[in-house]
Coordinates of C-alpha atoms in Angstrom, one line a residue:
Chain A
M1 CA 90.1 147.1 102.7
R2 CA 93.3 146.2 104.5
F3 CA 93.7 143.0 102.6
T4 CA 93.6 144.7 99.3
K5 CA 96.1 147.3 100.4
A6 CA 98.5 144.8 101.6
F7 CA 98.1 142.9 98.4
I8 CA 98.8 145.9 96.3
A9 CA 101.8 146.8 98.4
T10 CA 103.2 143.4 98.1
A11 CA 102.6 143.4 94.4
L12 CA 104.4 146.7 94.0
A13 CA 107.3 145.6 96.1
A14 CA 107.6 142.5 94.1
A15 CA 107.5 144.5 90.9
V16 CA 110.1 146.9 92.1
S17 CA 112.4 144.2 93.3
T18 CA 112.0 142.2 90.1
A19 CA 112.8 145.3 88.1
A20 CA 115.8 146.1 90.2
F21 CA 117.4 142.7 90.0
A22 CA 116.0 141.8 86.6
E23 CA 119.4 141.2 85.0
E24 CA 120.8 139.0 87.7
V25 CA 117.9 136.8 88.7
K26 CA 119.0 133.2 88.9
V27 CA 116.6 130.3 88.6
I28 CA 116.7 127.2 90.8
G29 CA 114.7 124.2 89.7
V30 CA 113.4 121.8 92.3
S31 CA 112.2 118.4 91.1
I32 CA 110.8 115.9 93.7
P33 CA 108.5 112.8 93.7
A34 CA 104.8 113.6 94.4
A35 CA 103.3 113.1 97.8
T36 CA 102.2 109.5 97.5
H37 CA 102.9 108.4 101.1
G38 CA 103.5 110.0 104.5
W39 CA 107.2 110.7 104.2
A40 CA 107.0 112.1 100.7
G41 CA 104.1 114.3 101.8
G42 CA 106.3 115.7 104.5
M43 CA 109.1 116.3 102.0
N44 CA 106.7 118.1 99.6
F45 CA 105.5 120.3 102.5
H46 CA 109.1 121.3 103.5
A47 CA 110.1 121.9 99.8
A48 CA 107.1 124.2 99.3
E49 CA 107.8 126.0 102.6
T50 CA 111.5 126.5 101.9
V51 CA 110.8 127.8 98.4
K52 CA 108.3 130.3 99.8
R53 CA 110.7 131.5 102.5
L54 CA 113.8 131.7 100.2
E55 CA 111.9 133.7 97.6
E56 CA 111.5 136.4 100.2
V57 CA 115.0 136.2 101.5
Y58 CA 116.8 136.3 98.2
P59 CA 115.1 138.7 95.7
G60 CA 117.7 137.6 93.2
L61 CA 116.6 134.0 93.1
D62 CA 113.6 132.5 91.4
F63 CA 112.3 128.9 92.0
V64 CA 110.5 126.3 89.9
L65 CA 109.0 123.5 91.9
A66 CA 107.8 120.4 90.1
T67 CA 106.5 117.1 91.6
A68 CA 106.4 113.9 89.6
S69 CA 104.4 110.8 90.2
D70 CA 106.7 108.5 88.2
P71 CA 110.3 108.6 86.9
G72 CA 109.2 109.4 83.3
K73 CA 107.3 112.5 84.5
Q74 CA 110.3 113.6 86.4
V75 CA 112.5 113.3 83.4
N76 CA 110.0 115.5 81.5
D77 CA 109.9 118.0 84.3
I78 CA 113.7 118.4 84.3
E79 CA 113.9 118.7 80.5
D80 CA 111.1 121.4 80.6
M81 CA 113.0 123.3 83.3
V82 CA 116.1 123.4 81.2
A83 CA 114.3 124.2 78.0
T84 CA 111.8 126.8 79.2
R85 CA 113.3 128.3 82.3
N86 CA 117.0 128.0 81.6
I87 CA 117.8 127.0 85.2
D88 CA 121.1 127.9 86.9
A89 CA 120.8 125.1 89.4
L90 CA 118.8 121.9 89.9
V91 CA 117.8 120.3 93.2
V92 CA 116.6 116.8 92.5
L93 CA 115.4 113.9 94.6
P94 CA 115.5 111.2 92.0
F95 CA 112.5 108.9 91.8
E96 CA 114.8 106.1 90.7
S97 CA 118.5 106.3 90.2
D98 CA 118.9 104.7 86.8
P99 CA 116.3 106.5 84.7
L100 CA 117.2 109.9 86.2
T101 CA 121.0 109.7 85.7
P102 CA 121.2 110.7 82.0
P103 CA 118.9 113.7 82.2
V104 CA 120.5 115.0 85.3
Q105 CA 123.9 114.5 83.7
A106 CA 122.8 116.6 80.8
V107 CA 121.8 119.4 83.2
A108 CA 125.3 119.2 84.8
D109 CA 127.0 119.2 81.4
S110 CA 125.1 122.4 80.4
G111 CA 127.0 124.1 83.2
A112 CA 124.2 124.3 85.8
W113 CA 124.8 123.5 89.5
V114 CA 123.3 120.1 90.5
T115 CA 122.3 119.1 94.0
V116 CA 121.1 115.5 94.4
V117 CA 119.1 114.6 97.5
D118 CA 118.7 111.3 99.3
R119 CA 118.8 108.8 96.5
G120 CA 122.2 108.8 94.7
L121 CA 122.6 108.7 90.9
S122 CA 124.0 105.6 89.2
V123 CA 127.1 107.4 88.0
A124 CA 129.4 109.0 90.5
G125 CA 130.7 112.6 90.2
I126 CA 127.7 114.2 88.4
E127 CA 126.4 116.2 91.3
D128 CA 128.1 119.3 92.8
L129 CA 126.4 118.7 96.1
Y130 CA 124.9 115.5 97.6
V131 CA 122.5 115.8 100.6
A132 CA 121.3 112.5 102.0
G133 CA 119.9 110.8 105.0
D134 CA 121.9 108.1 106.8
N135 CA 120.3 104.7 106.4
T136 CA 123.2 102.9 108.1
G137 CA 123.1 105.4 110.9
F138 CA 119.3 104.9 111.1
G139 CA 119.7 101.2 111.7
S140 CA 122.6 101.5 114.1
V141 CA 121.0 104.2 116.2
S142 CA 117.9 102.1 116.4
G143 CA 119.9 99.0 117.3
D144 CA 122.0 100.8 120.0
Y145 CA 118.8 102.2 121.6
M146 CA 117.2 98.7 121.7
A147 CA 120.4 97.3 123.3
S148 CA 120.5 100.0 125.9
K149 CA 116.8 99.8 126.6
M150 CA 117.0 96.0 127.1
P151 CA 120.3 95.5 129.1
D152 CA 119.3 91.9 129.9
G153 CA 118.4 91.0 126.3
G154 CA 115.1 89.8 125.2
D155 CA 113.0 88.6 122.3
I156 CA 112.0 91.0 119.6
V157 CA 110.3 91.0 116.2
V158 CA 111.5 93.2 113.3
F159 CA 109.4 94.9 110.7
R160 CA 111.1 95.6 107.4
G161 CA 110.0 98.0 104.7
I162 CA 109.6 97.5 101.0
P163 CA 112.5 95.3 99.8
T164 CA 115.1 97.9 98.7
T165 CA 118.7 98.9 99.2
I166 CA 117.5 101.4 101.8
D167 CA 115.8 98.7 103.8
N168 CA 118.8 96.3 103.6
E169 CA 121.2 99.0 104.8
R170 CA 119.0 99.8 107.7
V171 CA 118.4 96.2 108.8
D172 CA 122.1 95.2 108.3
A173 CA 123.2 98.1 110.5
F174 CA 120.5 97.2 113.1
T175 CA 121.5 93.6 113.2
A176 CA 125.2 94.6 113.6
A177 CA 124.3 97.0 116.4
I178 CA 122.4 94.5 118.5
E179 CA 125.0 91.7 118.1
G180 CA 126.2 90.4 121.4
S181 CA 123.6 92.4 123.4
G182 CA 121.5 89.3 124.2
I183 CA 118.6 90.5 122.0
N184 CA 117.2 87.7 120.0
V185 CA 115.3 88.4 116.8
L186 CA 112.4 86.0 116.7
D187 CA 111.3 86.9 113.3
M188 CA 111.6 89.5 110.5
E189 CA 108.8 90.2 108.0
H190 CA 108.1 92.9 105.4
G191 CA 105.4 95.3 106.6
N192 CA 106.1 97.4 103.4
W193 CA 106.0 100.7 105.3
N194 CA 102.3 100.3 105.4
R195 CA 99.9 100.4 108.3
D196 CA 97.5 97.7 107.2
D197 CA 100.2 95.2 106.2
S198 CA 102.0 95.6 109.5
F199 CA 98.8 95.3 111.4
T200 CA 98.2 91.9 109.8
V201 CA 101.8 90.8 110.2
M202 CA 101.8 91.8 113.9
Q203 CA 98.5 89.9 114.5
D204 CA 100.2 86.8 113.1
F205 CA 103.4 87.4 115.1
L206 CA 101.2 87.6 118.3
S207 CA 99.6 84.3 117.4
K208 CA 102.9 82.7 116.7
Y209 CA 104.9 83.9 119.7
P210 CA 103.5 83.7 123.2
K211 CA 106.0 86.2 124.5
I212 CA 107.5 89.2 122.7
D213 CA 109.5 91.7 124.7
A214 CA 109.8 94.5 122.1
V215 CA 109.2 95.4 118.5
W216 CA 111.4 97.3 116.1
A217 CA 108.8 98.6 113.7
S218 CA 111.5 100.7 112.0
D219 CA 108.9 103.2 110.7
D220 CA 106.1 105.2 112.2
D221 CA 103.4 104.1 109.8
M222 CA 104.3 100.5 110.6
A223 CA 104.4 101.3 114.3
I224 CA 100.7 102.5 114.1
G225 CA 99.6 99.1 112.7
V226 CA 101.7 97.2 115.2
L227 CA 100.3 99.2 118.2
A228 CA 96.7 98.6 117.0
A229 CA 97.3 94.9 116.8
I230 CA 98.9 94.7 120.3
E231 CA 96.1 96.8 121.7
A232 CA 93.4 94.6 120.1
A233 CA 95.0 91.4 121.3
G234 CA 95.3 92.8 124.8
R235 CA 98.8 91.5 125.2
A236 CA 100.9 93.0 128.1
D237 CA 104.2 91.3 127.4
I238 CA 105.4 93.8 124.8
Q239 CA 107.2 96.6 126.7
F240 CA 107.7 99.0 123.8
V241 CA 107.7 99.6 120.1
L242 CA 110.5 101.6 118.3
G243 CA 109.3 103.3 115.2
G244 CA 111.3 105.6 113.0
A245 CA 111.3 108.6 110.6
G246 CA 109.7 111.0 113.1
M247 CA 106.0 111.2 112.2
K248 CA 104.5 114.1 114.1
E249 CA 101.8 112.0 115.9
M250 CA 104.4 109.6 117.1
I251 CA 106.8 112.4 118.2
K252 CA 103.9 113.8 120.2
R253 CA 103.3 110.5 121.9
T254 CA 107.0 110.3 122.8
A255 CA 106.9 113.9 124.1
D256 CA 103.9 113.0 126.2
G257 CA 105.7 110.1 127.8
D258 CA 103.8 107.2 126.3
A259 CA 105.6 104.1 127.7
M260 CA 104.9 102.1 124.5
M261 CA 106.6 104.8 122.4
P262 CA 109.6 105.8 124.4
A263 CA 111.7 106.9 121.5
N264 CA 112.0 107.6 117.7
V265 CA 114.8 107.8 115.2
T266 CA 114.8 110.5 112.6
Y267 CA 115.1 110.3 108.9
P268 CA 113.9 113.8 108.2
P269 CA 111.9 114.6 105.1
S270 CA 113.1 118.2 105.7
M271 CA 116.4 117.2 104.2
I272 CA 115.0 118.7 101.0
A273 CA 115.0 122.0 102.8
T274 CA 118.7 121.6 103.6
A275 CA 119.4 120.9 100.0
I276 CA 117.5 123.9 98.7
E277 CA 119.0 126.2 101.3
L278 CA 122.6 125.1 100.6
T279 CA 122.0 125.5 96.9
A280 CA 120.7 129.0 97.4
V281 CA 123.7 129.9 99.5
G282 CA 126.0 128.5 96.9
L283 CA 124.4 130.6 94.1
T284 CA 124.3 133.8 96.1
S285 CA 127.5 133.9 98.1
N286 CA 131.1 132.9 98.0
A287 CA 130.7 130.2 100.6
P288 CA 131.7 126.9 99.2
V289 CA 129.0 124.3 99.4
S290 CA 130.1 121.5 97.1
G291 CA 130.7 118.0 98.5
S292 CA 128.4 115.8 100.4
F293 CA 126.2 116.5 103.4
V294 CA 125.0 113.5 105.3
I295 CA 122.2 114.2 107.7
G296 CA 122.6 112.1 110.8
S297 CA 119.8 110.0 112.1
V298 CA 119.2 111.3 115.6
L299 CA 117.6 109.5 118.6
V300 CA 114.5 111.3 119.8
T301 CA 113.5 110.7 123.4
Q302 CA 111.0 112.4 125.7
E303 CA 113.6 115.1 126.6
N304 CA 114.2 116.4 123.1
A305 CA 111.0 115.4 121.3
M306 CA 109.5 118.9 121.1
D307 CA 112.6 119.9 119.0
F308 CA 111.4 117.5 116.3
Y309 CA 107.7 118.3 116.4
Y310 CA 106.3 120.1 113.4
P311 CA 102.6 120.4 114.0
D312 CA 101.9 122.1 110.6
S313 CA 103.6 119.4 108.5
P314 CA 101.4 116.6 107.1
F315 CA 104.0 114.0 108.3
Chain B
M1 CA 97.5 68.2 95.6
T2 CA 98.4 66.6 92.3
D3 CA 96.5 63.3 92.5
T4 CA 93.0 64.7 92.2
T5 CA 91.8 62.5 89.4
I6 CA 88.2 61.8 90.4
P7 CA 86.8 58.4 89.1
Q8 CA 84.0 59.6 86.8
T9 CA 82.7 56.0 86.5
G10 CA 82.2 55.3 90.2
G11 CA 78.9 54.3 91.6
L12 CA 78.8 57.3 93.9
R13 CA 78.7 60.5 91.8
L14 CA 80.9 63.2 93.3
P15 CA 80.2 66.8 92.6
S16 CA 82.1 68.2 89.7
M17 CA 85.6 69.5 90.1
S18 CA 84.5 73.1 89.6
V19 CA 82.6 72.7 92.8
L20 CA 85.2 70.6 94.6
G21 CA 88.3 72.5 93.4
P22 CA 88.2 75.5 95.7
I23 CA 87.0 73.4 98.6
I24 CA 89.9 71.0 98.2
A25 CA 92.3 73.9 98.0
L26 CA 90.9 75.4 101.2
V27 CA 91.0 72.1 103.1
V28 CA 94.6 71.5 102.0
L29 CA 95.6 74.9 103.2
L30 CA 93.9 74.4 106.5
I31 CA 95.7 71.1 107.0
I32 CA 99.1 72.6 106.1
G33 CA 98.5 75.5 108.5
A34 CA 97.5 73.2 111.3
M35 CA 100.5 71.0 110.8
L36 CA 103.0 73.9 110.6
N37 CA 101.8 75.8 113.7
S38 CA 99.8 74.8 116.7
N39 CA 98.3 78.2 117.1
F40 CA 96.9 78.2 113.6
L41 CA 93.5 76.7 114.6
S42 CA 93.3 78.8 117.8
A43 CA 90.2 80.9 118.2
A44 CA 92.2 84.1 118.2
N45 CA 93.9 83.3 114.9
I46 CA 90.7 82.2 113.2
T47 CA 89.0 85.4 114.3
N48 CA 91.9 87.4 113.0
V49 CA 91.8 85.7 109.6
L50 CA 88.1 86.0 109.2
A51 CA 87.9 89.6 110.4
R52 CA 90.7 90.7 108.0
S53 CA 89.0 88.8 105.2
A54 CA 85.9 90.8 105.8
F55 CA 86.9 93.9 103.8
I56 CA 87.9 92.1 100.7
G57 CA 85.1 89.6 101.2
I58 CA 82.3 92.1 101.4
I59 CA 83.7 93.8 98.3
A60 CA 84.2 90.5 96.5
V61 CA 80.6 89.5 97.0
G62 CA 79.6 92.7 95.0
M63 CA 82.3 92.0 92.5
T64 CA 80.8 88.5 91.9
F65 CA 77.6 90.1 90.6
V66 CA 79.5 92.7 88.5
I67 CA 81.7 90.0 86.9
T68 CA 78.7 87.6 86.5
A69 CA 76.9 90.3 84.6
G70 CA 79.9 90.6 82.2
G71 CA 81.5 93.7 83.8
L72 CA 84.6 94.5 85.8
D73 CA 85.5 97.1 88.5
L74 CA 89.1 98.0 89.0
S75 CA 88.3 101.1 91.1
V76 CA 87.1 99.4 94.3
G77 CA 90.5 99.7 96.2
S78 CA 91.0 103.3 95.6
M79 CA 87.2 103.9 96.0
A80 CA 87.5 102.4 99.5
A81 CA 90.5 104.6 100.3
F82 CA 88.6 107.7 99.1
I83 CA 85.4 106.8 101.0
A84 CA 87.5 106.2 104.2
G85 CA 89.1 109.6 103.8
L86 CA 85.8 111.3 103.2
M87 CA 84.2 109.5 106.1
I88 CA 87.0 110.6 108.4
L89 CA 86.8 114.2 107.2
V90 CA 83.0 114.4 107.6
M91 CA 83.1 112.9 111.1
N92 CA 85.9 115.2 112.2
A93 CA 84.1 118.2 110.8
A94 CA 80.8 117.2 112.6
L95 CA 82.6 116.5 115.9
P96 CA 82.3 120.1 117.4
S97 CA 78.6 120.3 116.7
M98 CA 77.5 116.7 117.3
G99 CA 79.9 115.5 120.0
I100 CA 81.0 111.9 120.5
G101 CA 78.0 109.6 120.3
I102 CA 75.9 107.2 118.2
P103 CA 74.6 110.0 115.9
I104 CA 78.0 111.0 114.6
I105 CA 78.9 107.3 113.9
L106 CA 75.6 106.9 112.0
L107 CA 76.4 110.1 110.1
G108 CA 79.8 108.6 109.1
M109 CA 78.2 105.3 108.1
L110 CA 75.6 107.1 106.0
T111 CA 78.3 109.2 104.3
A112 CA 80.2 106.0 103.4
I113 CA 77.1 104.2 102.0
V114 CA 75.9 107.2 100.0
A115 CA 79.3 108.0 98.7
G116 CA 79.8 104.4 97.7
M117 CA 76.5 104.2 96.0
L118 CA 77.1 107.4 94.0
A119 CA 80.6 106.3 93.0
G120 CA 79.2 102.9 91.9
L121 CA 76.3 104.6 90.0
L122 CA 78.8 106.9 88.2
N123 CA 80.9 103.9 87.1
G124 CA 77.7 102.1 86.0
F125 CA 76.3 105.2 84.2
L126 CA 79.5 105.7 82.2
I127 CA 79.7 102.0 81.3
T128 CA 76.0 101.3 80.5
T129 CA 74.6 104.6 79.3
L130 CA 77.7 106.0 77.5
G131 CA 78.8 102.5 76.5
I132 CA 82.4 102.8 77.5
E133 CA 84.5 99.7 78.2
A134 CA 84.2 98.8 81.9
F135 CA 88.0 98.2 82.1
I136 CA 88.7 101.7 80.9
V137 CA 86.1 103.5 82.9
T138 CA 87.1 101.8 86.2
L139 CA 90.8 102.2 85.4
G140 CA 90.1 105.9 85.1
S141 CA 88.1 106.1 88.3
M142 CA 90.8 104.1 90.1
G143 CA 93.3 106.8 89.4
I144 CA 90.8 109.6 90.2
Y145 CA 89.9 108.2 93.7
R146 CA 93.5 107.4 94.5
S147 CA 94.5 111.0 93.7
L148 CA 91.6 112.5 95.5
V149 CA 92.5 110.7 98.7
T150 CA 96.1 111.8 98.4
W151 CA 94.9 115.3 97.8
L152 CA 92.4 115.3 100.7
A153 CA 95.2 114.0 103.0
D154 CA 97.7 116.5 101.6
G155 CA 100.0 113.6 100.8
G156 CA 100.0 112.4 104.4
T157 CA 97.4 110.6 106.5
L158 CA 93.9 111.5 107.5
S159 CA 93.3 110.5 111.1
L160 CA 90.0 110.2 113.0
D161 CA 89.8 112.3 116.1
F162 CA 91.3 110.2 118.9
G163 CA 88.3 110.3 121.2
L164 CA 86.0 109.5 118.4
R165 CA 88.2 106.6 117.3
S166 CA 88.1 105.1 120.8
F167 CA 84.3 105.3 120.7
Y168 CA 84.1 103.8 117.2
R169 CA 86.7 101.1 117.7
P170 CA 84.3 98.4 119.0
V171 CA 82.8 98.2 115.5
Y172 CA 85.9 96.4 114.3
F173 CA 87.1 94.7 117.5
D174 CA 83.9 93.8 119.4
G175 CA 80.9 91.7 118.5
I176 CA 78.3 89.3 119.7
L177 CA 79.1 86.1 121.6
G178 CA 82.8 86.5 120.7
I179 CA 82.2 86.8 117.0
S180 CA 83.4 90.2 115.9
W181 CA 81.3 92.6 113.9
P182 CA 83.2 92.4 110.6
I183 CA 82.7 88.6 110.6
I184 CA 78.9 89.0 111.3
V185 CA 78.5 91.7 108.6
F186 CA 80.5 89.6 106.1
A187 CA 78.3 86.5 106.9
V188 CA 75.1 88.5 106.4
V189 CA 76.3 90.0 103.1
V190 CA 77.3 86.6 101.9
I191 CA 73.9 85.0 102.8
I192 CA 71.9 87.8 101.2
G193 CA 74.2 87.7 98.1
E194 CA 73.9 83.9 97.8
I195 CA 70.1 84.1 98.0
I196 CA 70.0 86.9 95.4
M197 CA 72.4 85.1 93.1
S198 CA 70.8 81.7 93.2
R199 CA 67.1 82.3 94.0
T200 CA 66.0 85.5 92.6
V201 CA 65.1 86.9 89.2
Y202 CA 67.9 89.5 89.5
G203 CA 70.5 86.8 89.9
R204 CA 69.3 85.0 86.8
H205 CA 69.3 88.3 84.9
C206 CA 73.0 88.9 85.9
A207 CA 73.9 85.5 84.5
A208 CA 71.9 86.0 81.4
T209 CA 73.4 89.4 80.7
G210 CA 77.0 88.1 81.3
S211 CA 76.4 85.1 79.2
N212 CA 75.1 86.8 76.1
E213 CA 74.0 90.4 76.1
H214 CA 71.9 90.2 73.0
V215 CA 70.1 87.0 73.8
A216 CA 69.4 88.4 77.2
H217 CA 68.1 91.6 75.7
Y218 CA 65.7 89.7 73.3
S219 CA 64.6 87.6 76.3
N220 CA 63.2 90.8 77.9
V221 CA 66.1 91.3 80.3
N222 CA 66.9 94.9 80.9
V223 CA 70.6 94.5 80.4
R224 CA 71.5 98.1 81.1
R225 CA 69.6 98.3 84.3
T226 CA 70.9 94.9 85.5
R227 CA 74.5 96.1 85.0
L228 CA 73.8 99.5 86.5
I229 CA 72.4 97.9 89.7
S230 CA 75.4 95.6 90.0
Y231 CA 77.8 98.5 90.0
A232 CA 75.7 100.5 92.4
A233 CA 75.5 97.5 94.7
L234 CA 79.2 97.0 94.6
G235 CA 79.7 100.7 95.5
I236 CA 77.4 100.3 98.5
L237 CA 79.3 97.2 99.6
V238 CA 82.6 99.1 99.3
G239 CA 81.0 101.7 101.6
I240 CA 80.0 98.9 104.1
A241 CA 83.6 97.5 104.0
T242 CA 84.9 101.0 104.7
I243 CA 82.6 101.3 107.7
M244 CA 84.4 98.2 109.1
Y245 CA 87.8 99.4 108.0
V246 CA 88.0 102.9 109.5
P247 CA 87.6 101.9 113.2
R248 CA 90.5 99.5 112.9
L249 CA 93.3 102.0 112.5
G250 CA 91.3 105.2 112.4
S251 CA 93.1 106.5 109.4
A252 CA 93.2 106.6 105.7
S253 CA 96.1 107.5 103.4
A254 CA 97.2 107.1 99.8
S255 CA 98.3 103.5 100.7
T256 CA 94.9 102.4 101.9
G257 CA 93.3 99.7 99.9
V258 CA 96.1 99.3 97.4
L259 CA 95.5 96.2 95.2
W260 CA 92.2 95.4 96.9
E261 CA 90.6 95.3 93.5
L262 CA 92.9 92.6 92.3
E263 CA 92.5 90.6 95.5
A264 CA 88.7 90.8 95.1
I265 CA 88.8 89.8 91.5
A266 CA 91.2 86.9 92.2
A267 CA 88.9 85.7 95.0
V268 CA 85.9 85.8 92.7
I269 CA 87.7 83.8 90.0
I270 CA 89.2 81.2 92.4
G271 CA 85.7 80.7 93.7
G272 CA 84.6 79.5 90.3
T273 CA 82.9 82.6 88.8
V274 CA 83.7 82.9 85.1
L275 CA 85.8 86.0 84.4
K276 CA 84.0 86.5 81.1
G277 CA 80.6 86.5 82.9
G278 CA 77.6 84.4 82.6
F279 CA 78.1 82.3 85.7
G280 CA 78.6 83.3 89.3
R281 CA 78.9 81.7 92.7
V282 CA 78.8 83.7 95.9
W283 CA 79.8 80.9 98.2
G284 CA 82.8 80.2 96.0
T285 CA 83.9 83.8 96.3
V286 CA 83.9 83.4 100.1
I287 CA 86.2 80.4 99.7
G288 CA 88.4 82.3 97.4
V289 CA 88.7 85.2 99.9
L290 CA 89.5 82.7 102.7
I291 CA 92.2 81.0 100.6
L292 CA 93.9 84.3 99.9
S293 CA 93.9 85.4 103.5
L294 CA 95.0 82.0 104.7
I295 CA 98.1 82.0 102.4
G296 CA 99.3 85.3 103.9
N297 CA 98.5 84.0 107.5
I298 CA 100.3 80.7 107.0
L299 CA 103.4 82.4 105.5
N300 CA 103.5 84.8 108.5
L301 CA 103.1 81.9 111.0
T302 CA 106.0 79.9 109.5
D303 CA 109.6 80.5 108.5
F304 CA 109.0 78.2 105.7
V305 CA 110.0 80.5 102.8
S306 CA 111.8 83.8 102.5
P307 CA 109.4 86.6 102.8
Y308 CA 110.7 87.9 99.5
L309 CA 108.8 84.9 97.9
N310 CA 105.4 85.5 99.6
G311 CA 103.9 86.9 96.3
A312 CA 105.2 84.0 94.3
I313 CA 103.6 81.5 96.7
Q314 CA 100.3 83.3 96.5
G315 CA 100.5 83.4 92.7
V316 CA 101.2 79.6 92.5
I317 CA 98.3 78.8 94.8
I318 CA 95.9 81.1 92.9
I319 CA 96.8 79.4 89.6
L320 CA 96.6 75.9 91.2
A321 CA 93.2 76.6 92.6
V322 CA 91.9 77.5 89.2
I323 CA 93.6 74.6 87.5
L324 CA 91.8 72.3 89.9
Q325 CA 88.6 73.5 88.5
R326 CA 89.6 73.0 84.9
E327 CA 90.6 69.3 85.5
R328 CA 87.1 68.1 84.5
K329 CA 87.1 70.0 81.3
A330 CA 90.5 68.8 80.3
A331 CA 89.6 65.2 81.1
S332 CA 86.3 65.2 79.2

């Protein structure tokens, strides 16, 4: 059978390559939160894909991928990686900053390379490389787009996420960006990055305000709830809804020219891939990769939407 | 809301505070809402509030029986999420062979009800036959169903096929004579529940079981079967709630139905059912559900308080509603 042959061939190749590089195999540990919501699901997908790809590209690298459902589990994961796999580098997306700072510091003190992704640690200077999304940029790109799309101003409602620093940074930057544009924020409410919550909140906004020109849903999950509420109410006054984070279904709608979804702003879960790739480059070459790498939030419109469409990703 | 001392010696005997408490709380909320926003009493807003209460409401009616019989079920929220995911998977899988039409919707509904019943029976079996504490069993199954839906969805979201969703959508948004289906189903469930609770042998068996298991047993009540049936019925009602939920957004994810169990339990207790069991009131549960939905609705309709404090306001009103019922006991 062809399958069996291919399998044996792969196994042999793997065995040979392992033997050849046995002395110099370096281990990279990747510790990330489990896929408990859409964005994290996408991040898990990209982490697994990247690990699979890089294991083929670099025979001298071995990867350990662990997902944690709470900060305590993540601390255990990292301790296990150090104790049992003797990792040479750690790529970590901390569940929470405070509880993860001491264990990651211990890894750094042991001489291993540390890459921190998205959420910073509580103490500066631990990590060798910091890869993060740009929340301020996310807010200001969204605000600038709203301002340009509504040159004569108008009344909007704003959906906020779960009350966190991330949410505050985004909303502050958004508010600064629309200042002086004539856009009036009627109301802001927390939709908690959740479809059901934002559906309910949007229904109530529709009862409260007879005329709403546009909605900054600030997240694609919330945009789904908002759109369902508008559709159910049969209201024609809302011209468009701006989501965010680049969920594939929403990117598709933008690509197809849906007038209600004219744009999106990225906050890519694939930033974990950037972090793993750069760490691998750092371990295997002389290219310097230390420092910080901020992934800009990009405006997606119908013209460039297909560049951001990942049909295989769960997000 | 503080001066609720009822003259016990008056010529006209008022119903006890345990009956009046939740009703007063509901009326006060309605008055506050109407004063704060003119759209509050509009048909559209009332329909919204009733329809979104239907999920928790249908589940809370089942929860009333479980709690009355001395049990508890923490798994209903994640069970709803799991059933929603399962239903979407089954319907999407059957789509190529069955096409869009009534049969595939019926298949989805059947899946939800059977899955709900089996899930409820499993909880009930572990609690009654194996004699494990209800809190622990359902805490365990809560985690299991939540993980299962995350796993089924691969950490993302399960979405119903778009064409199928458009066809199924009227089940949430349409209705008869302007009353949407979730409200009708909720009303039917409540009426049947109220009749069973107050007029049938089963209702009395639930109260007897919850009140004192041993006395009930010696009074020829089949305690085990009474409890098992209450969990299975709750499971079926979770299935029915899911049937109403799926057409709304056409999707299920790990964040579906989060904290529904606590909202349902809170509604039951606000309504006057005793958490320790032994006494249950289905109509009270309905008022409890409406109180919880109205608080959220009113907070969204006004800029009265910072949205950060929504949870605190809800907590205060829940506690106040329960205190109102205790007034009588404290006075006597």
